[in-house]
Coordinates of C-alpha atoms and ligand atoms in Angstrom, one line a residue:
M267 CA -31.9 -26.9 -30.9
S268 CA -29.0 -24.8 -29.8
L269 CA -26.2 -25.5 -27.2
Y270 CA -24.9 -23.0 -24.7
L271 CA -21.6 -23.4 -22.9
G272 CA -21.0 -21.9 -19.4
L273 CA -17.5 -22.0 -17.9
D274 CA -16.5 -21.2 -14.3
S275 CA -12.8 -20.5 -13.5
S276 CA -12.9 -20.6 -9.7
T277 CA -10.1 -20.5 -7.1
Q278 CA -9.5 -24.2 -7.2
S279 CA -11.1 -25.6 -10.3
L280 CA -12.5 -25.1 -13.8
T281 CA -16.1 -26.3 -14.6
G282 CA -18.0 -26.5 -17.9
I283 CA -21.8 -26.9 -18.3
V284 CA -23.6 -27.3 -21.6
L285 CA -27.2 -26.5 -21.9
E286 CA -29.5 -27.6 -24.7
A287 CA -32.4 -25.3 -25.5
D288 CA -35.4 -25.9 -27.7
R289 CA -39.1 -25.0 -27.7
A290 CA -39.7 -27.7 -25.0
G291 CA -37.3 -26.0 -22.6
T292 CA -33.7 -25.8 -21.5
R293 CA -31.7 -28.6 -19.8
V294 CA -28.2 -29.5 -18.7
V295 CA -26.7 -32.0 -21.1
Y296 CA -23.1 -32.0 -20.0
E297 CA -21.1 -31.1 -16.9
H298 CA -17.4 -31.6 -16.2
S299 CA -15.0 -30.2 -13.6
F300 CA -11.4 -30.6 -12.7
A301 CA -9.1 -29.2 -10.0
F302 CA -6.1 -27.1 -11.0
D303 CA -3.7 -28.7 -8.5
E304 CA -4.4 -32.2 -10.0
K305 CA -4.8 -31.5 -13.7
L306 CA -1.9 -29.0 -14.0
P307 CA 0.5 -29.9 -11.3
E308 CA 3.4 -28.3 -13.2
Y309 CA 2.2 -24.9 -12.0
G310 CA 2.8 -25.9 -8.4
T311 CA -0.5 -24.6 -6.9
R312 CA -2.1 -25.6 -3.6
H313 CA -5.8 -25.1 -3.6
G314 CA -5.3 -23.0 -6.8
V315 CA -2.8 -20.6 -5.1
L316 CA 0.9 -20.5 -6.1
T317 CA 3.0 -21.8 -3.2
A318 CA 5.9 -19.8 -1.8
D319 CA 8.6 -21.4 -3.9
R320 CA 6.7 -21.2 -7.2
G321 CA 4.8 -18.0 -6.5
P322 CA 5.5 -14.4 -6.2
A323 CA 9.0 -14.1 -7.6
E324 CA 8.4 -10.4 -7.5
A325 CA 11.0 -8.1 -6.1
G326 CA 10.3 -7.2 -2.5
H327 CA 7.5 -9.7 -2.0
H328 CA 9.4 -12.1 0.2
E329 CA 9.4 -10.3 3.4
G330 CA 11.3 -12.6 5.8
G331 CA 9.7 -15.6 7.3
A332 CA 6.5 -15.6 5.3
R333 CA 4.6 -18.7 6.0
R334 CA 2.1 -20.4 3.8
S335 CA -1.3 -21.0 5.5
E336 CA -3.6 -23.8 4.7
S337 CA -5.1 -22.1 1.6
G338 CA -1.6 -21.6 0.1
A339 CA -1.7 -17.9 0.8
E340 CA 1.2 -16.4 2.7
S341 CA 0.0 -15.9 6.2
G342 CA 2.9 -13.6 7.1
T343 CA 2.4 -11.1 4.3
G344 CA -1.2 -11.7 3.3
I345 CA 0.0 -12.2 -0.3
A346 CA -2.0 -14.7 -2.5
V347 CA -1.2 -15.0 -6.2
S348 CA -2.0 -17.5 -9.0
S349 CA -1.0 -17.9 -12.6
P350 CA -2.9 -16.5 -15.6
L351 CA -1.1 -19.1 -17.8
L352 CA -2.6 -21.9 -15.6
W353 CA -6.1 -20.5 -16.2
A354 CA -5.4 -20.3 -20.0
D355 CA -4.1 -23.9 -20.1
A356 CA -7.0 -25.1 -18.0
L357 CA -9.4 -23.5 -20.6
D358 CA -7.6 -25.4 -23.3
L359 CA -7.9 -28.7 -21.5
M360 CA -11.6 -28.1 -20.8
L361 CA -12.4 -27.2 -24.5
A362 CA -10.5 -30.3 -25.6
K363 CA -12.7 -32.4 -23.2
I364 CA -15.9 -30.9 -24.4
A365 CA -14.9 -31.3 -28.0
A366 CA -14.4 -35.0 -27.3
S367 CA -17.8 -35.3 -25.4
G368 CA -19.8 -36.6 -28.4
L369 CA -22.1 -33.6 -28.3
D370 CA -23.0 -32.1 -31.7
L371 CA -21.0 -28.9 -31.2
S372 CA -21.9 -27.5 -34.6
R373 CA -25.0 -26.4 -32.6
L374 CA -23.0 -24.4 -30.1
A375 CA -24.4 -20.9 -30.3
A376 CA -22.7 -19.0 -27.5
I377 CA -20.2 -19.3 -24.6
A378 CA -20.2 -17.2 -21.5
G379 CA -18.1 -17.4 -18.3
S380 CA -17.8 -16.9 -14.7
A381 CA -14.5 -16.3 -12.8
Q382 CA -13.3 -15.8 -9.2
Q383 CA -13.7 -12.1 -8.6
H384 CA -11.1 -9.3 -8.0
G385 CA -8.0 -11.1 -9.4
S386 CA -6.1 -9.1 -12.0
V387 CA -4.1 -9.9 -15.1
Y388 CA -1.5 -7.5 -16.4
L389 CA -0.8 -7.5 -20.2
N390 CA 1.7 -5.6 -22.3
A391 CA 1.1 -3.9 -25.7
T392 CA 1.9 -7.1 -27.7
A393 CA -1.2 -8.9 -26.3
A394 CA -3.7 -7.3 -28.7
S395 CA -2.0 -8.9 -31.7
V396 CA -0.9 -12.1 -30.0
L397 CA -4.4 -12.9 -28.9
G398 CA -5.6 -12.6 -32.5
Q399 CA -2.9 -14.8 -34.0
L400 CA -2.3 -17.8 -31.7
N401 CA -0.9 -20.9 -33.4
P402 CA -3.5 -23.7 -33.1
G403 CA -0.6 -26.3 -32.8
L404 CA 0.6 -24.9 -29.5
V405 CA -0.9 -24.6 -26.0
P406 CA -1.9 -21.1 -25.0
S407 CA 0.6 -20.6 -22.2
L408 CA 3.6 -20.9 -24.5
Q409 CA 2.3 -18.1 -26.6
L410 CA 0.9 -15.9 -23.9
A411 CA 3.9 -15.8 -21.6
G412 CA 5.5 -13.0 -23.5
C413 CA 2.3 -10.9 -23.2
L414 CA 2.4 -10.7 -19.4
S415 CA 3.8 -7.5 -17.9
R416 CA 3.4 -9.3 -14.5
P417 CA 3.9 -13.1 -14.4
V418 CA 1.5 -13.6 -11.5
S419 CA -2.1 -12.5 -10.7
P420 CA -3.0 -11.4 -7.2
I421 CA -6.3 -13.1 -6.3
W422 CA -9.2 -12.5 -4.0
M423 CA -7.4 -14.1 -1.0
D424 CA -4.7 -11.5 -1.1
A425 CA -4.9 -9.2 2.0
S426 CA -1.6 -7.3 1.5
T427 CA -2.8 -3.9 0.4
S428 CA -4.0 -2.2 3.7
R429 CA -1.7 0.8 3.0
E430 CA -3.1 1.2 -0.5
C431 CA -6.7 1.0 0.8
E432 CA -6.0 3.8 3.2
E433 CA -4.3 6.0 0.5
I434 CA -7.2 5.5 -2.0
T435 CA -9.8 6.1 0.7
A436 CA -8.1 9.4 1.8
A437 CA -7.7 10.6 -1.8
V438 CA -11.4 10.2 -2.7
G439 CA -12.8 11.7 0.6
G440 CA -13.3 8.8 3.0
P441 CA -14.9 5.4 3.1
R442 CA -18.5 6.6 2.8
V443 CA -17.8 8.5 -0.4
L444 CA -16.0 5.5 -1.9
A445 CA -18.8 3.1 -0.8
E446 CA -21.5 5.5 -2.2
H447 CA -19.8 5.6 -5.6
T448 CA -18.4 2.1 -6.0
G449 CA -20.6 0.0 -3.7
S450 CA -17.9 -0.8 -1.2
R451 CA -15.3 0.9 1.0
A452 CA -11.7 0.0 0.1
F453 CA -11.0 -3.8 0.6
E454 CA -7.6 -5.3 0.4
R455 CA -8.6 -7.9 -2.3
F456 CA -10.3 -5.4 -4.5
T457 CA -8.5 -4.7 -7.8
G458 CA -7.9 -0.9 -7.4
P459 CA -5.7 -1.3 -4.2
Q460 CA -4.0 -4.3 -5.9
I461 CA -3.1 -2.2 -8.9
R462 CA -1.9 0.6 -6.7
K463 CA 0.4 -1.7 -4.9
F464 CA 1.8 -3.1 -8.2
F465 CA 2.4 0.5 -9.4
R466 CA 4.2 1.4 -6.2
Q467 CA 6.4 -1.7 -5.9
Q468 CA 7.1 -2.3 -9.6
P469 CA 6.8 1.0 -11.4
A470 CA 8.6 -0.2 -14.6
A471 CA 6.4 -3.3 -14.9
Y472 CA 3.3 -1.1 -14.3
A473 CA 4.5 1.3 -17.0
A474 CA 4.9 -1.6 -19.4
T475 CA 1.3 -2.7 -18.7
D476 CA -1.0 -1.8 -21.6
R477 CA -4.2 -3.5 -20.2
V478 CA -5.3 -4.6 -16.8
H479 CA -7.9 -7.4 -17.0
L480 CA -9.9 -9.2 -14.4
V481 CA -9.7 -13.0 -14.5
S482 CA -13.2 -12.9 -16.2
S483 CA -12.3 -10.4 -19.0
F484 CA -8.9 -12.0 -19.5
L485 CA -10.5 -15.4 -20.3
A486 CA -13.2 -13.8 -22.4
S487 CA -10.4 -12.0 -24.4
L488 CA -8.6 -15.3 -24.8
L489 CA -11.7 -17.0 -26.3
A490 CA -12.6 -14.0 -28.5
G491 CA -9.0 -13.4 -29.7
R492 CA -9.2 -9.7 -28.7
H493 CA -9.5 -7.6 -25.7
A494 CA -13.0 -8.1 -24.1
P495 CA -14.9 -5.6 -21.9
I496 CA -15.5 -6.0 -18.1
D497 CA -19.2 -6.4 -17.0
P498 CA -20.6 -4.3 -14.2
G499 CA -21.0 -7.4 -12.0
D500 CA -17.2 -8.0 -11.9
G501 CA -16.3 -4.3 -12.4
S502 CA -17.9 -3.4 -9.1
G503 CA -15.3 -5.6 -7.3
M504 CA -12.6 -3.1 -8.1
N505 CA -13.2 0.1 -6.1
L506 CA -13.0 1.8 -9.5
M507 CA -16.4 1.8 -11.0
D508 CA -19.3 4.2 -10.5
L509 CA -22.1 1.8 -9.6
A510 CA -25.0 4.0 -10.7
S511 CA -23.7 4.7 -14.2
A512 CA -21.5 1.6 -14.7
T513 CA -18.6 3.7 -15.9
W514 CA -15.1 4.1 -14.5
W515 CA -15.1 6.8 -11.7
P516 CA -12.3 9.2 -12.6
L517 CA -11.7 10.2 -9.0
A518 CA -11.0 6.6 -7.9
V519 CA -9.1 5.8 -11.1
D520 CA -6.8 8.8 -10.6
A521 CA -6.3 8.0 -6.9
T522 CA -5.2 4.5 -7.8
A523 CA -2.4 4.9 -10.2
P524 CA -1.2 7.3 -12.9
G525 CA -2.3 6.6 -16.4
L526 CA -4.7 3.9 -15.3
A527 CA -7.7 5.1 -17.3
A528 CA -5.9 4.2 -20.5
K529 CA -5.1 0.7 -19.2
L530 CA -8.6 -0.3 -18.2
P531 CA -10.9 -2.2 -20.5
D532 CA -14.4 -0.8 -21.5
I533 CA -17.3 -1.6 -19.2
A534 CA -20.2 -3.2 -21.1
P535 CA -23.6 -4.8 -20.0
S536 CA -23.3 -8.4 -19.1
W537 CA -25.2 -9.6 -22.2
T538 CA -22.7 -7.9 -24.6
I539 CA -21.2 -10.1 -27.3
A540 CA -17.4 -9.6 -27.1
G541 CA -16.8 -11.4 -30.5
T542 CA -16.8 -14.9 -31.9
L543 CA -14.8 -17.8 -30.8
S544 CA -11.3 -17.1 -32.4
A545 CA -9.8 -19.0 -35.3
Y546 CA -7.3 -20.5 -32.8
W547 CA -10.0 -22.4 -30.8
Q548 CA -12.0 -23.2 -33.9
A549 CA -9.0 -24.9 -35.5
R550 CA -7.5 -26.4 -32.3
H551 CA -10.7 -28.2 -31.1
A552 CA -12.9 -28.1 -34.3
L553 CA -15.4 -25.8 -32.7
P554 CA -17.8 -23.5 -34.5
P555 CA -17.7 -19.6 -34.5
A556 CA -19.9 -19.4 -31.4
R557 CA -20.7 -16.0 -29.9
I558 CA -18.5 -15.1 -27.0
V559 CA -20.5 -13.3 -24.3
V560 CA -18.8 -11.0 -21.8
W561 CA -17.8 -12.9 -18.7
S562 CA -18.7 -12.0 -15.1
G563 CA -17.7 -12.8 -11.5
D564 CA -18.7 -16.0 -9.9
N565 CA -21.1 -14.4 -7.4
P566 CA -23.0 -12.4 -10.0
C567 CA -23.2 -15.5 -12.1
S568 CA -24.4 -17.6 -9.1
L569 CA -27.3 -15.1 -8.7
I570 CA -28.6 -16.3 -12.1
G571 CA -27.7 -19.9 -11.5
T572 CA -29.6 -20.1 -8.3
G573 CA -32.6 -18.4 -9.9
L574 CA -32.5 -15.2 -7.8
V575 CA -33.9 -12.9 -10.5
R576 CA -36.4 -11.4 -8.0
E577 CA -35.8 -9.5 -4.8
G578 CA -36.5 -11.2 -1.4
L579 CA -34.7 -14.5 -2.0
A580 CA -31.2 -15.1 -0.7
A581 CA -28.5 -17.5 -1.8
I582 CA -25.6 -18.9 0.2
S583 CA -22.6 -20.2 -1.6
L584 CA -20.3 -22.6 0.4
G585 CA -17.3 -22.6 -2.0
T586 CA -13.7 -21.8 -1.2
S587 CA -15.2 -18.6 0.2
D588 CA -18.6 -18.5 1.8
T589 CA -20.9 -15.8 0.5
I590 CA -24.5 -14.7 1.0
F591 CA -26.2 -12.6 -1.6
G592 CA -29.5 -11.5 -3.1
L593 CA -30.8 -9.2 -5.8
M594 CA -31.4 -5.5 -5.0
R595 CA -33.6 -3.2 -7.1
E596 CA -32.0 -0.1 -5.6
P597 CA -28.5 -0.1 -4.3
R598 CA -28.6 0.1 -0.4
I599 CA -25.1 0.8 0.8
D600 CA -24.1 -1.1 4.0
A601 CA -23.8 1.6 6.7
T602 CA -21.3 -0.7 8.6
F603 CA -19.2 -1.1 5.4
T604 CA -18.8 -4.9 5.8
G605 CA -20.8 -5.9 2.8
H606 CA -20.8 -4.8 -0.9
V607 CA -23.2 -3.8 -3.6
F608 CA -22.2 -5.3 -6.9
G609 CA -23.8 -5.0 -10.3
A610 CA -26.1 -7.9 -11.2
P611 CA -26.0 -9.5 -14.6
T612 CA -29.7 -8.7 -15.0
G613 CA -28.8 -5.0 -15.1
G614 CA -29.8 -4.3 -11.5
F615 CA -27.8 -4.7 -8.3
M616 CA -27.0 -7.4 -5.7
G617 CA -26.0 -7.2 -2.1
I618 CA -23.3 -9.6 -0.9
T619 CA -21.2 -10.4 2.1
V620 CA -18.0 -12.5 1.7
F621 CA -16.2 -14.7 4.2
A622 CA -12.7 -15.9 3.5
N623 CA -12.8 -18.8 6.0
G624 CA -15.2 -21.1 4.1
S625 CA -14.5 -24.6 2.8
I626 CA -10.8 -24.4 3.8
A627 CA -11.7 -23.9 7.4
R628 CA -14.2 -26.8 7.4
E629 CA -11.5 -28.9 5.7
R630 CA -9.0 -27.9 8.4
I631 CA -11.2 -29.3 11.1
R632 CA -12.1 -32.4 9.1
D633 CA -8.4 -33.1 8.5
Q634 CA -7.3 -32.2 12.0
F635 CA -9.5 -34.9 13.4
G636 CA -8.9 -37.4 10.6
L637 CA -12.4 -37.4 9.3
T638 CA -14.0 -38.0 5.9
W639 CA -17.0 -35.8 4.9
S640 CA -19.3 -38.5 6.1
G641 CA -17.5 -38.6 9.4
F642 CA -17.8 -34.8 9.5
S643 CA -21.6 -35.2 8.9
A644 CA -21.8 -37.9 11.6
A645 CA -20.1 -35.5 14.1
L646 CA -22.7 -32.9 13.2
A647 CA -25.5 -35.3 13.7
S648 CA -24.1 -36.5 17.1
T649 CA -23.9 -33.0 18.7
P650 CA -26.8 -30.8 19.8
A651 CA -27.9 -27.4 18.4
G652 CA -26.0 -24.8 20.4
N653 CA -23.1 -27.3 21.0
D654 CA -23.7 -27.3 24.8
G655 CA -22.1 -23.8 24.9
R656 CA -18.9 -24.8 23.0
M657 CA -18.0 -22.2 20.4
L658 CA -15.2 -21.0 18.2
L659 CA -14.4 -18.0 16.0
P660 CA -13.3 -19.7 12.7
W661 CA -10.4 -17.4 11.6
F662 CA -7.8 -19.9 10.4
D663 CA -6.8 -17.5 7.7
R664 CA -7.1 -13.7 7.6
E665 CA -10.8 -12.9 7.5
I666 CA -12.7 -10.5 5.3
T667 CA -15.9 -10.3 7.4
P668 CA -15.3 -9.0 10.0
L669 CA -11.8 -7.7 9.0
V670 CA -9.3 -9.9 10.9
L671 CA -5.7 -9.4 9.8
E672 CA -4.2 -11.5 12.6
P673 CA -5.5 -15.0 12.0
G674 CA -6.0 -17.6 14.7
L675 CA -8.7 -19.8 16.1
R676 CA -10.5 -18.5 19.2
R677 CA -12.0 -21.4 21.3
F678 CA -14.6 -21.1 24.0
G679 CA -15.3 -24.1 26.2
L680 CA -13.8 -26.4 23.6
A681 CA -11.2 -29.0 24.5
L682 CA -8.4 -29.3 22.0
D683 CA -9.1 -33.0 21.4
D684 CA -12.9 -32.6 21.1
G685 CA -13.5 -33.6 17.4
P686 CA -17.3 -33.5 17.3
G687 CA -17.4 -30.3 19.3
H688 CA -15.0 -28.6 16.8
V689 CA -17.0 -29.8 13.8
R690 CA -20.3 -28.4 15.1
A691 CA -18.5 -25.3 16.4
V692 CA -17.0 -24.4 13.0
V693 CA -20.3 -24.9 11.1
E694 CA -22.4 -23.0 13.7
A695 CA -19.9 -20.1 13.8
Q696 CA -19.9 -19.8 10.0
M697 CA -23.7 -19.9 9.8
M698 CA -24.1 -17.4 12.6
A699 CA -21.6 -15.1 11.0
L700 CA -23.5 -15.4 7.7
A701 CA -26.7 -14.4 9.4
L702 CA -25.2 -11.7 11.5
H703 CA -23.3 -9.9 8.7
S704 CA -26.1 -10.0 6.1
R705 CA -28.6 -8.1 8.2
W706 CA -27.6 -4.9 6.4
M707 CA -29.2 -6.2 3.2
Q708 CA -32.6 -5.9 5.0
V709 CA -33.9 -9.0 3.3
D710 CA -36.4 -11.0 5.3
V711 CA -34.9 -14.4 4.4
T712 CA -37.6 -17.1 4.2
T713 CA -35.9 -19.3 1.5
I714 CA -32.2 -19.8 0.9
H715 CA -30.8 -21.3 -2.3
A716 CA -27.7 -23.2 -1.3
T717 CA -24.8 -23.7 -3.7
G718 CA -21.0 -24.3 -3.8
G719 CA -19.1 -27.6 -3.2
A720 CA -20.1 -27.9 0.5
S721 CA -23.9 -27.5 -0.3
A722 CA -23.7 -31.3 -1.2
N723 CA -23.6 -31.8 2.6
R724 CA -27.1 -31.9 4.0
D725 CA -26.0 -31.9 7.6
I726 CA -24.3 -28.5 7.0
L727 CA -27.5 -27.3 5.3
R728 CA -29.6 -28.4 8.3
V729 CA -27.6 -26.1 10.6
M730 CA -28.1 -23.3 8.0
A731 CA -31.9 -23.8 8.0
D732 CA -32.0 -23.8 11.8
V733 CA -29.7 -20.8 12.3
F734 CA -31.6 -18.7 9.7
G735 CA -35.1 -20.1 10.6
A736 CA -35.5 -20.4 6.8
D737 CA -36.1 -23.2 4.2
V738 CA -32.9 -24.2 2.4
C739 CA -33.0 -25.6 -1.1
Q740 CA -30.3 -27.9 -2.2
F741 CA -29.6 -28.2 -6.0
E742 CA -28.6 -31.1 -8.2
V743 CA -26.0 -28.8 -9.9
G744 CA -23.6 -27.7 -7.1
N745 CA -21.9 -25.1 -9.3
S746 CA -24.5 -22.4 -9.7
A747 CA -21.9 -20.0 -11.0
C748 CA -21.2 -22.2 -14.0
L749 CA -24.9 -22.8 -14.5
G750 CA -25.5 -19.1 -14.3
A751 CA -22.8 -18.5 -17.0
A752 CA -24.5 -21.0 -19.3
L753 CA -27.9 -19.3 -18.7
R754 CA -26.2 -16.0 -19.5
A755 CA -25.0 -17.4 -22.8
R756 CA -28.5 -18.4 -23.6
H757 CA -29.9 -14.9 -22.7
A758 CA -27.2 -12.9 -24.5
D759 CA -27.7 -15.1 -27.6
A760 CA -31.4 -14.4 -27.6
V761 CA -30.7 -10.6 -27.2
A762 CA -28.3 -10.7 -30.1
R763 CA -30.9 -12.4 -32.3
G764 CA -33.4 -9.8 -31.3
E765 CA -35.6 -12.2 -29.4
R766 CA -37.4 -11.0 -26.2
L767 CA -36.5 -13.3 -23.3
T768 CA -37.1 -12.2 -19.7
W769 CA -34.8 -13.4 -16.9
D770 CA -37.8 -15.2 -15.4
E771 CA -38.1 -17.1 -18.7
V772 CA -34.3 -17.8 -18.7
V773 CA -34.3 -19.5 -15.3
A774 CA -37.8 -20.9 -15.4
G775 CA -37.8 -24.6 -16.0
V776 CA -34.0 -24.9 -15.5
V777 CA -33.2 -23.9 -12.0
D778 CA -36.3 -25.0 -10.1
P779 CA -36.3 -28.6 -11.4
L780 CA -32.7 -28.9 -10.1
I781 CA -33.9 -28.5 -6.5
T782 CA -33.3 -31.9 -5.0
A783 CA -34.2 -31.2 -1.4
R784 CA -35.9 -28.6 0.7
L785 CA -34.8 -28.6 4.3
Q786 CA -37.1 -26.9 6.8
P787 CA -36.0 -25.3 10.1
D788 CA -36.8 -26.8 13.4
R789 CA -38.5 -24.2 15.6
E790 CA -36.9 -25.3 18.9
R791 CA -33.4 -25.4 17.4
H792 CA -34.0 -22.0 15.7
A793 CA -35.0 -20.5 19.1
I794 CA -31.6 -21.7 20.5
Y795 CA -29.8 -19.9 17.7
V796 CA -31.7 -16.7 18.2
D797 CA -30.1 -16.4 21.6
L798 CA -26.8 -17.9 20.6
I799 CA -26.2 -15.4 17.8
R800 CA -26.1 -12.6 20.4
A801 CA -23.4 -14.4 22.4
Y802 CA -21.6 -15.0 19.1
A803 CA -21.8 -11.3 18.2
A804 CA -20.5 -10.3 21.6
R805 CA -17.5 -12.7 21.4
E806 CA -16.7 -11.6 18.0
A807 CA -16.8 -7.9 19.1
Q808 CA -14.7 -8.7 22.1
A809 CA -12.1 -10.6 20.0
L810 CA -11.9 -7.6 17.6
E811 CA -11.4 -5.2 20.4
C812 CA -8.5 -7.2 21.8
A813 CA -6.9 -7.5 18.4
Ligands
ADP1173 P1 -14.7 -22.9 -5.6 O1 -15.7 -22.8 -6.7 O2 -14.8 -21.7 -4.7 O3 -13.4 -23.3 -6.0 P2 -16.4 -25.2 -4.8 O4 -17.7 -24.5 -4.8 O5 -16.1 -26.1 -5.9 O6 -15.2 -24.1 -4.7 O7 -16.2 -26.0 -3.4 C1 -15.1 -26.8 -3.2 C2 -15.1 -27.2 -1.8 O8 -16.3 -28.0 -1.5 C3 -14.0 -28.1 -1.4 O9 -12.8 -27.4 -1.1 C4 -14.5 -28.9 -0.2 O10 -14.0 -28.4 1.0 C5 -16.0 -28.7 -0.3 N1 -16.8 -29.9 -0.3 C6 -17.0 -30.9 -1.3 N2 -17.8 -31.9 -0.8 C7 -18.1 -31.6 0.4 C8 -18.9 -32.3 1.4 N3 -19.5 -33.4 1.2 N4 -19.1 -31.7 2.6 C9 -18.5 -30.5 2.9 N5 -17.7 -29.8 2.0 C10 -17.5 -30.4 0.8
XUL1174 C1 -16.2 -12.1 -3.7 C2 -15.0 -12.9 -3.3 C3 -15.0 -14.4 -3.5 C4 -14.4 -14.8 -4.8 C5 -14.3 -16.3 -4.8 O1 -16.1 -10.7 -3.3 O2 -14.0 -12.3 -2.9 O3 -16.3 -14.9 -3.3 O4 -15.2 -14.3 -5.9 O5 -14.2 -16.8 -6.1

């Protein structure tokens, strides 16, 4: 009976899930999660993002009057950064907690991870030796601080690289060429444009950078005690990787920053073993030399954790960001350039569309009207489908889909003090945007697997079912990215042992039994949304024209 640990370092929190696998099957035996803001307040984050006074103490980054928006990101400049040392210390706290769980960890065979996508960590040349020689008596942050060539990490909420996006796009021959090679046109949060901005604004610090990691490969490196590769799932969120061959694309790499090729980690399949748990963690928390599996992004991991190992199913994650995704056998590029094609941890591809105004927008409405989540649900239940024509465009923060760089709520027929109207309007807007901007994937959605923190809320899922006209499955484990990471640990361990284990076998018996509810759409309500979505699309287009 072996144990497999999955970790998920998301925007706001760290989660750990342990699976136990034997001949009778695989089951979840442990789950724990904590929020960065609460557990590590000394870093001064808000929703996992460094606040203005603690954050980007980087030359030239404080353009006058930058304001922090609800998410913690600077609304004036679009800058959003977090701390790699915070993520390292969080990993330490989580492993201490798991070590004290009472589980027989001598059976721990492998550890895999999931992380928020796109964020980058900049290490100098000392990192290679420091990672391998950490002192088990000290927390990681104290020892890693000297390895950072950049003290902060830009994260996926950052929208400050429009100039770099344009420059890279022009250098490679336009958005279509970039999308055909890398799976996406240039996006502000993608790692390539972020690296270019760092090179442009801080050339000396860029020159002192020996390795640029993603959050995922940084944390895998920390566990293995040596530089770990990037997997194609997370690598495709960089505008640097050739999707078809899963190798760095020289034209994009050269267009991004000089000398970058030598600073990038290798790309390796998602089931690659990056090493064994380093002597540091073994001594610090009395853990065994478990295999360390290459980490991936949270969305690719969620694909596994929601059981989407076959084409035709879709998942919606209602986390800090809202995302809709599904497996693709062949990469179909989005002709409108709003969505992305990423690598899937199964070796294939996945289509995905990402919305920045997810949970934080719902929380904004909840807090503005002094509600709890049950009050929020009651407001949804007390208002009719279609909201009697009341509507809003939910762009509290800068939006990724569609691209909105000037945030602000747009209300239609909605009085400022109308709490229930706002609650239904934000959820309907988000669900209609998800439906509208996932059409490019050409998936006839009949069943949606819902995940992420807000998937705990059945009233939100009911609106989802009605808007899409599809069944919505709710899961007992809300963090499918973490579950997916644990399942990837199981799969990679089997591959390393030479066992044949298909992805269907990996998820069978684990994901399906975790379905706690199946919500079915109501025909009449769905008919209302079929019409309303046209009105929503028209208002969205109009708002973008006026911008
Ligand atoms: P991430 O992994 O992106 O950090 P999660 O998937 O953990 O985020 O989701 C966290 C969010 O879930 C919280 O910010 C909160 O807004 C939302 N959430 C939690 N419970 C509920 C609920 N009952 N109804 C709606 N939203 C909820
Ligand atoms: C994906 C994206 C977000 C982050 C959130 O492209 O930007 O979903 O991965 O963690």
